[in-house]
Amino acid sequence: MENEMLNEMNDSCCNLPHPERKSHHSEKTKKNLVTRLNRIEGQIRGVKGLIERDTYCDDVITQISAIQSALNSVAKILFEGHLKSCVVERIQDGEMEVVDELLVTMQRMMKR
């Protein structure tokens, strides 16, 4: 029983080798993210339809801007959760290389 609890604790995204790391979002957060992504997916299909119907370019660009904003919102939610869980846990475990990983992630996010 105790070994099972230790295994569960070690299955957080912070304690697994990089390819095996997983997030540990609440079900509410996952549902929120999936809902947002489903909406974005619909918006992308809508933009495709606008292009197929030769819609005025400015209108298409406006829709693309809305999609980019929605994707940024998803990224912010994920980033906040990552900071508050994985990054904090790894720092507490003495894994300071997570700071470099975080800086690379922030640079990628700021390129947009």
Coordinates of N, CA and C in Angstrom, one line a residue:
M1 N 0.8 -1.2 0.0 CA 0.0 0.0 0.0 C 0.9 1.3 0.0
E2 N 1.9 1.3 0.9 CA 2.8 2.4 0.9 C 3.5 2.6 -0.4
N3 N 4.0 1.5 -1.0 CA 4.6 1.6 -2.3 C 3.7 2.2 -3.4
E4 N 2.5 1.8 -3.3 CA 1.5 2.4 -4.3 C 1.4 3.9 -4.1
M5 N 1.3 4.4 -2.9 CA 1.2 5.8 -2.6 C 2.5 6.5 -3.1
L6 N 3.7 5.9 -2.9 CA 4.9 6.5 -3.3 C 5.0 6.6 -4.9
N7 N 4.5 5.5 -5.5 CA 4.4 5.5 -7.0 C 3.5 6.6 -7.5
E8 N 2.4 6.8 -6.9 CA 1.5 7.8 -7.3 C 2.1 9.2 -7.1
M9 N 2.8 9.4 -6.0 CA 3.5 10.7 -5.8 C 4.6 10.9 -6.8
N10 N 5.3 9.9 -7.2 CA 6.4 10.0 -8.2 C 5.9 10.1 -9.6
D11 N 4.6 10.0 -9.9 CA 4.0 10.1 -11.2 C 3.6 11.5 -11.6
S12 N 3.9 12.5 -10.7 CA 3.6 13.9 -11.1 C 4.6 14.3 -12.2
C13 N 4.2 15.3 -12.9 CA 5.0 15.7 -14.1 C 6.4 16.1 -13.7
C14 N 6.6 16.4 -12.4 CA 7.9 16.9 -12.0 C 8.9 15.8 -11.6
N15 N 8.5 14.6 -11.4 CA 9.4 13.6 -10.9 C 9.7 12.5 -11.9
L16 N 9.2 12.7 -13.1 CA 9.4 11.7 -14.2 C 10.5 12.2 -15.1
P17 N 11.2 11.3 -15.8 CA 12.1 11.7 -16.9 C 11.3 12.5 -17.9
H18 N 12.0 13.5 -18.5 CA 11.3 14.5 -19.4 C 10.3 13.8 -20.3
P19 N 10.6 12.8 -21.1 CA 9.6 12.3 -22.1 C 8.4 11.7 -21.4
E20 N 8.5 11.3 -20.1 CA 7.4 10.7 -19.4 C 6.6 11.7 -18.5
R21 N 7.0 12.9 -18.4 CA 6.4 13.9 -17.6 C 4.9 14.1 -18.0
K22 N 4.1 14.3 -17.1 CA 2.7 14.6 -17.4 C 2.2 15.7 -16.5
S23 N 1.2 16.4 -17.0 CA 0.6 17.5 -16.2 C -0.3 16.9 -15.2
H24 N -0.6 17.7 -14.2 CA -1.6 17.2 -13.3 C -2.7 18.3 -13.0
H25 N -3.4 18.6 -14.1 CA -4.5 19.6 -14.1 C -5.7 19.0 -13.4
S26 N -6.5 19.8 -12.8 CA -7.7 19.3 -12.3 C -8.7 19.0 -13.4
E27 N -9.7 18.2 -13.2 CA -10.7 17.9 -14.2 C -11.4 19.2 -14.7
K28 N -11.6 20.1 -13.8 CA -12.3 21.4 -14.1 C -11.4 22.2 -15.1
T29 N -10.1 22.2 -14.8 CA -9.2 22.9 -15.7 C -9.1 22.2 -17.1
K30 N -9.0 20.9 -17.1 CA -8.9 20.2 -18.4 C -10.2 20.4 -19.2
K31 N -11.3 20.4 -18.5 CA -12.6 20.6 -19.2 C -12.6 22.0 -19.8
N32 N -12.2 23.0 -19.0 CA -12.1 24.4 -19.5 C -11.2 24.5 -20.7
L33 N -10.0 23.9 -20.7 CA -9.1 23.9 -21.8 C -9.6 23.3 -23.0
V34 N -10.2 22.1 -22.9 CA -10.8 21.4 -24.0 C -11.9 22.2 -24.6
T35 N -12.8 22.8 -23.8 CA -13.9 23.7 -24.3 C -13.3 24.8 -25.1
R36 N -12.3 25.5 -24.6 CA -11.6 26.6 -25.3 C -11.0 26.1 -26.7
L37 N -10.4 24.9 -26.6 CA -9.7 24.4 -27.8 C -10.8 24.0 -28.9
N38 N -11.9 23.4 -28.4 CA -13.0 23.1 -29.3 C -13.5 24.3 -30.0
R39 N -13.7 25.4 -29.3 CA -14.1 26.7 -29.8 C -13.1 27.2 -30.9
I40 N -11.8 27.1 -30.5 CA -10.8 27.6 -31.4 C -10.8 26.7 -32.7
E41 N -11.0 25.4 -32.6 CA -11.1 24.5 -33.7 C -12.2 25.0 -34.6
G42 N -13.3 25.3 -34.1 CA -14.5 25.8 -34.9 C -14.1 27.1 -35.6
Q43 N -13.4 28.0 -34.8 CA -13.1 29.3 -35.5 C -12.1 29.0 -36.6
I44 N -11.2 28.1 -36.5 CA -10.3 27.8 -37.6 C -11.0 27.3 -38.8
R45 N -12.0 26.4 -38.6 CA -12.8 25.9 -39.7 C -13.6 27.0 -40.3
G46 N -14.0 28.0 -39.5 CA -14.7 29.2 -40.0 C -13.9 30.0 -40.9
V47 N -12.6 30.2 -40.5 CA -11.7 31.0 -41.3 C -11.4 30.3 -42.6
K48 N -11.3 29.0 -42.6 CA -11.1 28.2 -43.8 C -12.3 28.4 -44.8
G49 N -13.5 28.4 -44.2 CA -14.7 28.7 -45.0 C -14.7 30.1 -45.6
L50 N -14.2 31.1 -44.8 CA -14.2 32.5 -45.3 C -13.2 32.6 -46.5
I51 N -12.1 31.9 -46.4 CA -11.1 31.9 -47.5 C -11.7 31.2 -48.7
E52 N -12.4 30.1 -48.5 CA -13.0 29.4 -49.6 C -14.1 30.2 -50.3
R53 N -14.7 31.1 -49.5 CA -15.8 31.9 -50.1 C -15.3 33.3 -50.6
D54 N -14.0 33.4 -50.6 CA -13.3 34.7 -51.0 C -13.8 35.9 -50.2
T55 N -13.9 35.7 -48.9 CA -14.3 36.8 -48.0 C -13.2 37.9 -48.0
Y56 N -13.6 39.1 -47.8 CA -12.7 40.3 -47.8 C -11.6 40.0 -46.8
C57 N -10.3 40.2 -47.2 CA -9.1 39.9 -46.5 C -9.1 40.4 -45.1
D58 N -9.5 41.7 -44.9 CA -9.5 42.3 -43.6 C -10.4 41.6 -42.6
D59 N -11.5 41.1 -43.1 CA -12.4 40.3 -42.2 C -11.8 39.0 -41.8
V60 N -11.1 38.3 -42.7 CA -10.4 37.1 -42.4 C -9.3 37.4 -41.4
I61 N -8.5 38.4 -41.6 CA -7.4 38.7 -40.7 C -8.0 39.0 -39.3
T62 N -9.1 39.7 -39.2 CA -9.8 40.0 -37.9 C -10.1 38.7 -37.2
Q63 N -10.6 37.7 -37.9 CA -10.9 36.4 -37.3 C -9.7 35.7 -36.9
I64 N -8.6 35.7 -37.7 CA -7.3 35.1 -37.3 C -6.8 35.7 -36.0
S65 N -6.9 37.0 -35.9 CA -6.5 37.7 -34.7 C -7.2 37.2 -33.5
A66 N -8.5 37.0 -33.6 CA -9.3 36.5 -32.5 C -8.9 35.1 -32.1
I67 N -8.5 34.3 -33.1 CA -8.0 32.9 -32.8 C -6.7 33.0 -32.1
Q68 N -5.8 33.9 -32.5 CA -4.5 34.0 -31.9 C -4.7 34.4 -30.4
S69 N -5.6 35.3 -30.2 CA -5.9 35.8 -28.8 C -6.5 34.6 -28.0
A70 N -7.3 33.8 -28.5 CA -7.9 32.6 -27.8 C -6.8 31.6 -27.5
L71 N -5.9 31.4 -28.5 CA -4.8 30.5 -28.2 C -3.9 31.0 -27.1
N72 N -3.6 32.3 -27.1 CA -2.8 32.9 -26.1 C -3.5 32.7 -24.7
S73 N -4.8 32.8 -24.6 CA -5.5 32.6 -23.4 C -5.3 31.1 -22.9
V74 N -5.3 30.2 -23.8 CA -5.1 28.8 -23.4 C -3.6 28.6 -22.9
A75 N -2.7 29.2 -23.6 CA -1.3 29.2 -23.2 C -1.1 29.8 -21.8
K76 N -1.8 30.9 -21.5 CA -1.6 31.5 -20.2 C -2.1 30.6 -19.1
I77 N -3.2 30.0 -19.3 CA -3.8 29.0 -18.3 C -2.8 27.9 -18.1
L78 N -2.3 27.3 -19.2 CA -1.3 26.2 -19.0 C -0.1 26.7 -18.3
F79 N 0.4 27.9 -18.7 CA 1.6 28.4 -18.1 C 1.5 28.7 -16.6
E80 N 0.4 29.2 -16.2 CA 0.1 29.5 -14.8 C 0.1 28.2 -14.0
G81 N -0.6 27.2 -14.6 CA -0.7 25.9 -13.9 C 0.7 25.3 -13.8
H82 N 1.5 25.4 -14.8 CA 2.9 24.8 -14.9 C 3.7 25.5 -13.8
L83 N 3.6 26.8 -13.7 CA 4.4 27.6 -12.7 C 4.0 27.1 -11.3
K84 N 2.7 27.1 -11.0 CA 2.2 26.8 -9.7 C 2.4 25.4 -9.2
S85 N 2.6 24.5 -10.2 CA 2.8 23.1 -9.8 C 4.1 22.5 -10.2
C86 N 4.3 22.2 -11.4 CA 5.6 21.6 -11.8 C 6.8 22.4 -11.5
V87 N 6.8 23.6 -11.8 CA 8.1 24.4 -11.6 C 8.3 24.6 -10.1
V88 N 7.3 24.9 -9.3 CA 7.5 25.0 -7.8 C 8.0 23.7 -7.2
E89 N 7.4 22.6 -7.6 CA 7.8 21.3 -7.1 C 9.2 20.9 -7.5
R90 N 9.6 21.2 -8.7 CA 10.9 20.8 -9.1 C 12.0 21.7 -8.5
I91 N 11.7 23.0 -8.2 CA 12.6 23.8 -7.5 C 12.7 23.3 -6.1
Q92 N 11.6 23.0 -5.4 CA 11.6 22.5 -4.1 C 12.4 21.2 -4.0
D93 N 12.5 20.4 -5.1 CA 13.2 19.2 -5.2 C 14.7 19.4 -5.5
G94 N 15.1 20.7 -5.7 CA 16.4 21.0 -6.0 C 16.8 21.0 -7.5
E95 N 15.8 20.8 -8.3 CA 16.0 20.7 -9.8 C 16.0 22.1 -10.4
M96 N 17.1 22.8 -10.2 CA 17.2 24.2 -10.6 C 17.2 24.4 -12.2
E97 N 17.5 23.3 -12.9 CA 17.5 23.4 -14.4 C 16.1 23.7 -14.9
V98 N 15.1 23.6 -14.1 CA 13.7 23.9 -14.5 C 13.6 25.4 -14.8
V99 N 14.5 26.2 -14.1 CA 14.5 27.7 -14.4 C 14.9 28.0 -15.8
D100 N 15.9 27.3 -16.3 CA 16.4 27.4 -17.7 C 15.3 27.0 -18.7
E101 N 14.6 25.9 -18.3 CA 13.5 25.4 -19.2 C 12.4 26.4 -19.2
L102 N 12.1 27.0 -18.1 CA 11.1 28.1 -18.0 C 11.4 29.3 -18.8
L103 N 12.7 29.7 -18.8 CA 13.1 30.8 -19.6 C 13.0 30.6 -21.1
V104 N 13.3 29.4 -21.5 CA 13.1 29.0 -22.9 C 11.6 29.1 -23.3
T105 N 10.8 28.6 -22.4 CA 9.3 28.6 -22.7 C 8.8 30.0 -22.8
M106 N 9.3 30.9 -21.8 CA 8.9 32.3 -21.9 C 9.3 33.0 -23.1
Q107 N 10.5 32.7 -23.6 CA 11.0 33.3 -24.8 C 10.2 32.8 -26.0
R108 N 9.8 31.6 -26.0 CA 8.9 31.1 -27.1 C 7.5 31.8 -27.1
M109 N 7.0 32.0 -25.9 CA 5.7 32.7 -25.8 C 5.8 34.1 -26.2
M110 N 6.9 34.8 -25.9 CA 7.0 36.2 -26.2 C 7.3 36.5 -27.7
K111 N 7.7 35.5 -28.4 CA 7.9 35.7 -29.9 C 6.7 36.0 -30.6
R112 N 5.6 35.7 -30.1 CA 4.3 35.8 -30.8 C 3.9 37.3 -30.9

